[in-house]
Amino acid sequence: MACIMRLGSKSEAFHLDGQTWLCSTGLSSDVIVEVGEMSFHLHKFPLLSRSRVIENLIKDYSGGDEKKCVLRFHDLPGGAKTFLLVAKFCYGIRFELTALTIVSLRCAAEYLQMSEDHGEGNLITQTENFLNEIFGNWTDSIKALETCEEVLPYAQELHIVSRCINSLAMKACADLSLFGWPMSGSGTAAQSPEDTVLWNGISAAVKPPPVSEDWWYEDVSVLRLSLYKRLILAVESSGIKPERIAGSLVHYAKKHLPLLGRQSSFQNWDHAASGSTVSALCDADQRNLLEEIVALIPNQSGATPINFLLRLLRTSMILHASSSCQEKLEKQIGAQLDQAALEDLLIPNMGYSVETLYDIDCVQRILDHFVLLDHEAVDSGSNYIVDEGQLMGGSHPMTPMTLVANLVDGYLAEVAPDVNLKLPKFQSLAAVIPDYARPLDDGIYRAIDIYLKAHPWLTDSEREQICRLMNCQKLSLEASTHATQNERLPLRVIVQVLFFEQLRLRTSIAGWFFVSDNLGNSQNPSGNLEIPRNNASAHVGTTQDHFLAVDDIMERVSELEKECLSMKEELEKLVKTKGGWNIFLKKFSFKSKSKSCDPKTAKSSDSKKSKPYDSNTAATASFTNGRGNHNKGESGLQVLKEN
């Protein structure tokens, strides 16, 4: 948007000669105005008739020769470039007034006191009228606000900055569905032929496409930090959604923080925008910019993407930002930790004394913040035991605490191979998650197994101590099978796994016998389940199918008993290598029944080797079909009890 100020019919009379502007009007100049390094050879009357300041200076000039009157304005807003426009205005020469020159010209007019007292339609009035037109246009308001930085003290005193910001904030918060697109400067441009359609021979403009809520992010990102901060605060006070504030901050940080972009690629990263970033910012400037952006982040949980918060935290560590800045980031990350991804949580250790590869202490603080804010974890009991249905693949509600438990288990598995990771840190991080938050303990078992493999020098007591982090009763069949063959686990843990597996087996057998009894009673007219008299043949066939299914189930249970017996023999051989079976019986007080299983039913297990456990693989093939005797209801493995 531009305005041509026509205040006379005179042609261009100013021309530049080196560092001097000369006015060729046919009369010799009688006043010299110095602005910075430039000199203007002008005439007194056109200047004093418009400016009270120039009039007073000329009157007070004490020089002997009036033709050599020299006026100096070294602190004039806008400098020599702006004074040239002022001089043209005083001489009545036409010039173009734009959004890029209006602010400095308005400040210069106020500085020189060019009010209506020195002529009707003076420069203050002209510039004020043009400013009011600019405030109705989004693009020109951005340009005007951007130029306020050059004359900031004067622009603030004249309330130009606040008026620009209020105008922009109102437009940014406007409902586009109601107002359409009235604030864009592109709306005044001529429409192309593609933008029009013909209806009965009449040309009509095509309705512009819908505009997303982030339409203003790129425009305001050109502002310097001080003005951008004031604009964001004004937009926030207007009641805009916190998500839109956070979106603008993300866009601004991507554009002005080069170090942030090099840490990790953002989703939907705009390479063109990042390429225009001024990369000459020093670490001190980036640190100040980062701290200001963090201070502007909305406090509402979930408003800011957590991957952006984690990258800000990582960058703040590199730039050595203030502790208050890092603490705010850690608290906001902890408030929405259930939305984090594992790769974003792997923060390299930036401390002066690097002990571990990843910053375990930072993740510990974030996790502590999450636990403090999780009211469900405080109100719920910690003795939650997952039932058999959930262990066998049933669903478990994915609460935020459950999601964080899975995240922490994955994080522990990633940091466990670090040989410098001390056992207390590993335990402290794993112990924050309550027992009820893990429907299955396969994840923590995998992390413990990796840690034990990477730290073979741990003592037996330390191995038992770290194994207390998992609940052997909540291991899946696959994890239990792996644990019973894991030589890195203490014997006490292996016995506990076998004990709970036998309990699981007994429960399954009792359940299937209950089903079998009910199916048997369904054929007895005096039983609890009565078969209707009509369609008797169909029900007889259905009952026979049930008995066939029960036979298959009994065969599978028989195979499970054989597998348990095989695991017992494996354990017996393992104990003999460490002191003899008698010591093992004395330590754990095993009790065997008088009648044992036939040794022929146990398959050779000497050839079995411990395979690496992977929670994603299928269950061990030994838990499939088999055949055995269940008439006596005995299991291959007796109940193990500790003293």
XYZ file of C-alpha atoms in Angstrom, residues 38-607:
570
model
C 24.811 14.315 4.934
C 24.373 18.052 4.296
C 21.300 19.749 2.820
C 21.684 23.182 1.190
C 18.185 24.607 1.518
C 16.246 27.821 2.024
C 14.933 29.189 5.286
C 11.370 30.124 4.426
C 10.044 26.716 3.227
C 11.447 25.103 6.380
C 10.435 27.583 9.073
C 6.926 27.850 7.637
C 6.361 24.161 8.473
C 8.518 23.412 11.529
C 8.410 25.227 14.849
C 11.803 23.761 15.848
C 13.518 25.044 12.689
C 11.850 28.415 13.082
C 13.142 28.787 16.648
C 16.657 27.697 15.670
C 16.826 30.159 12.814
C 15.620 32.966 15.086
C 18.184 32.094 17.746
C 21.027 31.683 15.303
C 23.771 34.105 16.276
C 25.953 33.852 13.188
C 27.266 37.039 11.672
C 26.411 36.042 8.110
C 22.810 34.858 7.745
C 23.649 33.126 4.482
C 25.786 30.647 6.374
C 23.130 29.533 8.894
C 23.928 25.933 9.857
C 21.442 23.647 11.654
C 22.487 20.254 13.004
C 20.037 17.359 13.637
C 22.236 14.364 14.377
C 19.548 12.594 16.443
C 16.695 13.072 13.988
C 14.509 9.888 13.790
C 15.188 8.125 10.518
C 18.365 10.081 9.762
C 19.161 11.768 6.473
C 16.870 9.497 4.469
C 13.846 10.656 6.421
C 14.886 14.322 6.452
C 14.998 14.253 2.652
C 11.273 13.416 2.693
C 10.665 16.178 5.216
C 12.452 18.679 2.975
C 10.431 17.585 -0.046
C 7.256 18.015 1.955
C 8.286 21.526 2.973
C 9.011 22.453 -0.666
C 5.736 20.956 -1.844
C 7.388 18.263 -3.951
C 5.474 15.058 -4.546
C 6.869 11.826 -3.101
C 5.654 8.326 -2.319
C 4.579 7.492 1.213
C 4.710 3.750 2.077
C 4.384 1.498 5.104
C 8.178 1.276 5.268
C 8.671 5.048 5.592
C 5.593 6.194 7.469
C 6.813 5.433 11.009
C 10.131 7.263 10.769
C 8.462 10.164 8.963
C 5.789 10.429 11.650
C 8.473 10.479 14.368
C 10.518 13.082 12.473
C 7.434 15.281 12.086
C 6.884 15.111 15.837
C 10.567 15.798 16.477
C 10.472 18.942 14.285
C 7.013 19.964 15.647
C 5.351 20.131 12.249
C 1.842 20.609 13.585
C -1.190 22.476 12.280
C 0.056 25.663 13.964
C 2.540 26.026 11.100
C 0.223 25.471 8.229
C -2.930 23.609 7.402
C -2.449 19.956 6.438
C 0.982 19.775 8.011
C 3.107 16.634 8.134
C 1.855 15.340 11.491
C -1.736 15.325 10.247
C -0.793 13.753 6.922
C 1.212 10.941 8.516
C -1.451 10.248 11.157
C -4.117 9.846 8.500
C -1.926 7.435 6.580
C -1.158 5.418 9.730
C -4.868 4.967 10.381
C -5.227 3.504 6.901
C -2.276 1.166 7.461
C -3.722 -0.198 10.707
C -6.597 -1.653 8.700
C -4.248 -3.747 6.573
C -2.406 -6.764 7.969
C 0.619 -6.755 5.648
C 1.280 -3.025 5.946
C 0.858 -3.179 9.722
C 3.562 -5.847 9.871
C 5.897 -3.691 7.757
C 5.220 -0.629 9.867
C 5.812 -2.517 13.103
C 9.036 -3.959 11.716
C 10.373 -0.444 10.999
C 9.520 0.688 14.535
C 12.702 -1.014 15.685
C 14.779 1.710 13.986
C 13.084 4.546 15.896
C 11.831 2.575 18.864
C 11.976 5.261 21.614
C 10.073 7.790 19.481
C 7.619 5.178 18.177
C 6.834 4.044 21.701
C 6.324 7.600 22.917
C 3.850 8.240 20.087
C 2.120 4.865 20.825
C 2.756 3.697 17.275
C 4.112 0.343 18.483
C 1.152 -0.378 20.729
C -1.321 0.656 18.039
C 0.336 -1.656 15.489
C 0.436 -4.540 17.940
C -3.196 -4.125 18.988
C -4.254 -4.019 15.351
C -2.296 -7.179 14.527
C -3.473 -9.011 17.651
C -7.104 -8.285 16.828
C -6.687 -9.656 13.323
C -4.767 -12.746 14.479
C -7.557 -13.618 16.917
C -10.360 -12.943 14.427
C -12.682 -15.782 13.452
C -11.855 -16.381 9.803
C -15.133 -18.214 9.239
C -16.984 -14.978 10.030
C -14.665 -12.356 8.597
C -13.080 -14.265 5.721
C -9.780 -12.689 4.690
C -10.113 -8.913 5.040
C -6.709 -8.339 6.596
C -4.450 -9.588 3.831
C -2.698 -7.118 1.571
C -3.116 -9.563 -1.284
C -6.844 -8.917 -1.215
C -6.356 -5.547 -2.909
C -4.389 -6.972 -5.791
C -5.936 -7.404 -9.185
C -7.458 -10.788 -9.711
C -6.119 -13.016 -12.411
C -8.369 -14.529 -15.072
C -8.137 -17.858 -13.254
C -9.755 -16.263 -10.197
C -12.994 -15.399 -12.056
C -15.826 -17.460 -13.449
C -18.620 -16.616 -15.825
C -22.241 -17.071 -14.801
C -24.714 -16.258 -17.571
C -22.033 -14.072 -19.090
C -21.422 -12.156 -15.877
C -17.976 -12.250 -14.324
C -17.893 -13.147 -10.644
C -14.990 -13.573 -8.303
C -14.227 -17.046 -7.025
C -14.520 -17.463 -3.270
C -11.012 -17.668 -1.798
C -9.970 -21.033 -0.383
C -10.312 -21.565 3.378
C -7.412 -20.347 5.463
C -5.908 -22.372 8.305
C -5.414 -20.994 11.804
C -1.643 -20.776 11.326
C -1.851 -18.228 8.513
C -0.128 -15.517 10.570
C 2.838 -17.560 11.879
C 5.211 -16.786 9.022
C 4.319 -13.083 8.843
C 5.056 -12.342 12.498
C 8.249 -14.425 12.468
C 10.064 -11.586 10.653
C 9.807 -9.391 13.760
C 12.666 -9.009 16.168
C 12.390 -10.665 19.531
C 11.343 -7.587 21.536
C 8.447 -6.725 19.223
C 7.485 -10.360 18.672
C 7.290 -10.906 22.416
C 4.967 -7.922 22.855
C 2.788 -9.153 20.008
C 2.502 -12.670 21.469
C 1.563 -11.265 24.873
C -1.111 -9.096 23.253
C -2.480 -12.039 21.274
C -2.514 -14.190 24.402
C -4.399 -11.550 26.390
C -7.026 -11.462 23.624
C -8.112 -14.991 24.573
C -6.665 -16.956 21.678
C -6.222 -20.710 22.073
C -2.945 -21.739 23.746
C -2.302 -24.191 20.919
C -2.093 -21.305 18.427
C 0.326 -19.413 20.656
C 2.481 -22.528 20.916
C 2.327 -23.039 17.146
C 3.642 -19.546 16.526
C 6.453 -20.082 19.041
C 7.459 -23.334 17.337
C 7.590 -21.588 13.962
C 9.581 -18.662 15.354
C 12.057 -20.938 17.133
C 12.641 -23.023 14.009
C 13.433 -19.888 12.046
C 15.672 -18.085 14.513
C 17.408 -20.853 16.480
C 19.897 -22.559 14.122
C 21.200 -24.832 16.864
C 17.681 -26.080 17.562
C 17.243 -27.211 13.967
C 20.548 -29.100 13.948
C 19.700 -31.191 16.980
C 17.025 -33.293 15.377
C 14.685 -33.012 12.460
C 11.188 -31.797 13.263
C 8.156 -33.256 11.670
C 7.064 -31.145 8.716
C 10.332 -29.200 8.949
C 10.377 -26.260 6.587
C 13.825 -26.308 4.998
C 13.155 -23.131 3.078
C 12.383 -21.259 6.265
C 15.425 -22.667 8.018
C 17.632 -21.696 5.119
C 16.692 -18.036 5.577
C 17.702 -18.083 9.220
C 20.484 -15.757 10.226
C 23.159 -18.258 11.225
C 25.496 -15.565 12.537
C 23.823 -15.585 15.951
C 26.329 -16.252 18.688
C 25.660 -18.625 21.554
C 24.779 -15.761 23.894
C 22.130 -14.436 21.484
C 20.707 -17.905 20.945
C 20.639 -18.506 24.682
C 18.761 -15.246 25.271
C 16.343 -16.038 22.454
C 15.699 -19.534 23.784
C 15.041 -18.307 27.321
C 12.579 -15.701 26.043
C 10.733 -18.308 23.961
C 10.525 -20.674 26.923
C 9.082 -17.866 29.052
C 6.326 -17.358 26.453
C 5.312 -21.045 26.260
C 1.730 -21.523 27.540
C 1.456 -23.329 30.856
C -1.480 -25.462 29.738
C -0.536 -29.118 29.522
C -0.650 -30.479 25.982
C -0.741 -27.079 24.278
C 2.880 -27.323 23.130
C 4.118 -30.449 21.279
C 6.288 -32.472 23.625
C 8.884 -33.237 20.949
C 9.428 -29.490 20.591
C 9.783 -29.134 24.380
C 12.328 -31.955 24.516
C 14.388 -30.418 21.720
C 14.259 -27.066 23.472
C 15.500 -28.780 26.619
C 18.346 -30.435 24.741
C 19.323 -27.133 23.140
C 19.141 -25.335 26.482
C 21.687 -27.790 27.858
C 24.044 -27.156 24.961
C 23.729 -23.379 25.325
C 23.954 -23.591 29.138
C 20.671 -21.766 29.661
C 19.558 -20.687 33.111
C 18.422 -23.275 35.622
C 14.957 -21.708 35.806
C 14.583 -22.132 32.042
C 15.523 -25.810 32.163
C 13.342 -26.387 35.211
C 10.269 -24.973 33.460
C 10.904 -27.191 30.444
C 11.318 -30.281 32.628
C 8.072 -29.570 34.482
C 6.100 -29.046 31.274
C 7.571 -32.192 29.748
C 6.706 -34.119 32.903
C 3.110 -32.880 32.745
C 2.631 -34.582 29.358
C 5.255 -37.318 29.488
C 2.728 -39.921 28.315
C 2.820 -38.243 24.864
C 6.582 -38.557 24.456
C 8.441 -40.861 22.094
C 11.426 -42.883 23.226
C 13.817 -41.385 20.671
C 13.080 -37.861 21.931
C 13.712 -38.889 25.524
C 17.270 -40.046 24.779
C 18.958 -36.778 25.770
C 22.776 -36.860 25.511
C 24.646 -36.012 28.673
C 25.895 -32.422 28.390
C 27.296 -32.129 31.906
C 30.861 -31.145 32.683
C 31.541 -34.515 34.323
C 30.130 -36.957 31.798
C 29.515 -40.287 33.508
C 26.845 -41.842 31.344
C 26.062 -41.522 27.661
C 22.545 -40.242 28.328
C 21.354 -37.736 30.915
C 19.714 -40.100 33.402
C 19.293 -37.435 36.070
C 17.254 -35.206 33.746
C 14.874 -38.041 32.871
C 14.605 -38.858 36.575
C 13.480 -35.299 37.345
C 10.986 -35.328 34.477
C 9.562 -38.617 35.689
C 9.272 -37.299 39.241
C 7.260 -34.330 37.958
C 4.929 -36.665 36.099
C 4.322 -38.832 39.156
C 3.560 -35.791 41.296
C 0.949 -34.613 38.805
C -0.616 -38.010 38.272
C -3.447 -37.994 40.795
C -4.556 -41.411 39.683
C -1.261 -42.904 40.826
C -1.674 -41.275 44.243
C -5.298 -42.329 44.726
C -4.940 -45.900 43.435
C -3.437 -48.719 45.477
C -0.011 -50.057 44.667
C -0.848 -53.719 45.286
C -2.597 -54.173 41.975
C -2.285 -57.744 40.655
C -3.093 -58.487 37.057
C -5.536 -61.333 36.633
C -5.040 -64.368 34.435
C -7.080 -62.947 31.579
C -4.784 -59.991 31.216
C -1.667 -62.169 31.473
C -2.985 -64.403 28.718
C -3.426 -61.473 26.336
C -6.410 -59.624 27.751
C -6.669 -55.879 27.330
C -5.529 -53.398 29.933
C -6.635 -49.758 30.018
C -3.831 -47.606 28.595
C -3.820 -44.907 31.257
C -1.147 -42.165 31.187
C 0.751 -44.010 33.917
C 0.673 -47.223 31.891
C 1.994 -45.406 28.815
C 4.777 -43.864 30.860
C 5.591 -47.276 32.361
C 6.107 -48.688 28.860
C 8.172 -45.629 27.974
C 10.391 -45.989 31.041
C 10.894 -49.717 30.427
C 12.001 -48.959 26.871
C 14.270 -46.178 28.104
C 15.880 -48.484 30.669
C 16.520 -51.054 27.958
C 18.259 -48.370 25.856
C 20.519 -47.084 28.642
C 21.193 -50.477 30.259
C 24.193 -51.370 27.999
C 26.090 -48.347 29.351
C 28.809 -49.818 31.574
C 29.044 -46.535 33.499
C 25.402 -46.675 34.562
C 25.413 -47.370 38.288
C 22.956 -49.772 39.839
C 21.363 -47.172 42.189
C 20.470 -44.931 39.222
C 18.955 -47.839 37.331
C 16.948 -48.868 40.379
C 15.841 -45.320 41.190
C 14.469 -44.756 37.708
C 12.684 -48.098 37.539
C 11.243 -47.885 41.061
C 9.327 -44.661 40.332
C 6.778 -46.624 38.302
C 4.265 -48.316 40.655
C 3.639 -52.011 40.287
C 0.024 -51.604 39.212
C 1.034 -49.497 36.172
C 2.583 -52.496 34.409
C 0.018 -55.002 33.135
C 2.983 -57.213 32.233
C 6.549 -57.022 33.492
C 8.133 -58.246 30.260
C 9.549 -54.787 29.530
C 11.301 -54.332 32.857
C 12.536 -57.950 32.715
C 14.090 -57.267 29.318
C 15.821 -54.140 30.681
C 17.103 -56.063 33.719
C 18.411 -58.852 31.514
C 20.290 -56.355 29.307
C 21.736 -54.635 32.370
C 22.922 -57.927 33.866
C 24.534 -58.876 30.571
C 26.379 -55.527 30.354
C 27.463 -55.648 34.033
C 28.731 -59.210 34.627
C 30.731 -58.110 37.689
C 27.641 -57.629 39.860
C 27.536 -59.701 43.036
C 24.779 -62.193 43.793
C 23.179 -59.821 46.276
C 23.157 -57.016 43.693
C 21.595 -59.348 41.146
C 18.841 -60.278 43.572
C 18.389 -56.603 44.426
C 17.846 -55.525 40.815
C 15.524 -58.470 40.169
C 13.186 -57.203 42.898
C 12.175 -54.473 40.454
C 10.053 -56.978 38.526
C 7.080 -59.060 39.597
C 7.646 -62.679 38.585
C 3.913 -63.292 38.777
C 3.325 -60.811 35.937
C 5.642 -62.331 33.347
C 4.117 -63.736 30.183
C 4.543 -67.412 29.265
C 7.283 -66.500 26.831
C 9.167 -64.359 29.341
C 8.783 -67.022 32.030
C 10.187 -69.673 29.728
C 13.170 -67.458 28.962
C 13.694 -66.622 32.650
C 13.813 -70.272 33.712
C 16.700 -70.822 31.281
C 18.493 -67.514 31.953
C 21.832 -68.192 33.640
C 22.251 -64.509 34.510
C 19.331 -64.568 36.960
C 19.795 -65.630 40.593
C 18.497 -69.085 41.549
C 15.927 -67.586 43.908
C 14.366 -65.661 41.016
C 14.261 -68.753 38.811
C 12.511 -70.672 41.594
C 9.951 -67.908 41.978
C 9.243 -67.967 38.267
C 8.738 -71.732 38.358
C 6.520 -71.410 41.421
C 4.187 -68.903 39.798
C 4.153 -70.903 36.588
C 2.931 -73.921 38.550
C 0.234 -71.806 40.164
C -0.819 -70.649 36.739
C -0.876 -74.252 35.514
C -2.929 -75.464 38.474
C -5.417 -72.652 37.938
C -5.769 -73.549 34.276
C -6.254 -77.258 35.052
C -8.876 -76.494 37.685
C -10.707 -74.248 35.263
C -10.774 -76.840 32.497
C -11.960 -79.567 34.897
C -14.765 -77.264 35.980
C -15.803 -76.850 32.360
C -15.606 -80.598 31.828
C -17.832 -81.298 34.853
C -20.438 -78.810 33.648
C -20.464 -80.377 30.201
C -20.869 -83.811 31.764
C -23.773 -82.661 33.901
C -25.497 -81.250 30.840
C -26.239 -84.840 29.730
C -27.705 -85.724 33.129
C -31.385 -84.774 33.414
C -30.928 -84.292 37.158
C -27.907 -82.035 36.693
C -27.745 -78.279 36.844
C -27.675 -77.872 33.062
C -30.826 -79.190 31.399
C -31.125 -79.876 27.677
C -34.504 -78.967 26.167
C -36.511 -81.816 24.704
C -37.015 -80.233 21.326
C -34.169 -80.450 18.816
C -32.586 -83.198 20.899
C -30.451 -84.563 18.079
C -28.898 -81.187 17.440
C -27.978 -80.777 21.101
C -26.502 -84.283 21.221
C -24.183 -83.361 18.361
C -23.205 -80.133 20.072
C -22.441 -81.978 23.308
C -20.212 -84.441 21.470
C -18.307 -81.513 19.957
C -17.783 -80.111 23.455
C -16.329 -83.423 24.640
C -13.963 -83.491 21.667
C -12.807 -79.972 22.568
C -12.253 -81.042 26.186
C -10.112 -83.958 25.015
C -7.916 -81.605 23.051
C -7.617 -79.317 26.068
C -6.637 -82.202 28.333
C -3.952 -83.233 25.879
C -2.535 -79.705 25.955
C -2.568 -79.634 29.744
C -0.707 -82.949 29.767
C 1.971 -81.464 27.564
C 2.277 -78.465 29.911
C 2.874 -80.847 32.831
C 5.610 -82.588 30.888
C 7.257 -79.280 30.119
C 7.192 -78.267 33.786
C 8.877 -81.565 34.696
C 11.499 -80.905 32.053
C 12.168 -77.443 33.510
C 12.552 -79.001 36.954
C 15.232 -81.365 35.636
C 17.010 -78.421 34.027
C 16.978 -76.588 37.352
C 18.258 -79.670 39.150
C 21.245 -79.905 36.824
C 21.912 -76.189 37.264
C 21.905 -76.462 41.060
C 24.224 -79.485 41.041
C 26.847 -77.389 39.326
C 26.739 -74.881 42.212
C 26.904 -77.035 45.321
C 24.664 -80.031 45.002
C 20.954 -80.756 45.037
C 20.904 -81.398 48.794
C 21.984 -77.826 49.527
C 19.287 -76.589 47.192
C 16.619 -78.696 48.957
C 17.828 -77.483 52.343
C 17.764 -73.856 51.242
C 14.312 -73.849 49.642
C 12.632 -76.756 51.565
C 11.299 -78.696 48.585
C 8.603 -81.295 49.316
C 7.939 -84.066 46.850
C 4.994 -86.393 46.682
C 5.414 -90.085 47.230
C 4.478 -90.838 43.694
C 6.492 -89.159 40.966
C 5.944 -88.982 37.264
C 7.283 -91.566 34.911
C 10.752 -90.444 33.765
C 9.974 -91.713 30.281
C 7.422 -88.965 29.874
C 10.054 -86.260 30.262
C 11.782 -85.425 27.007
C 15.452 -84.783 26.924
C 16.205 -81.138 27.662
C 19.981 -81.297 27.809
C 20.162 -80.201 24.255
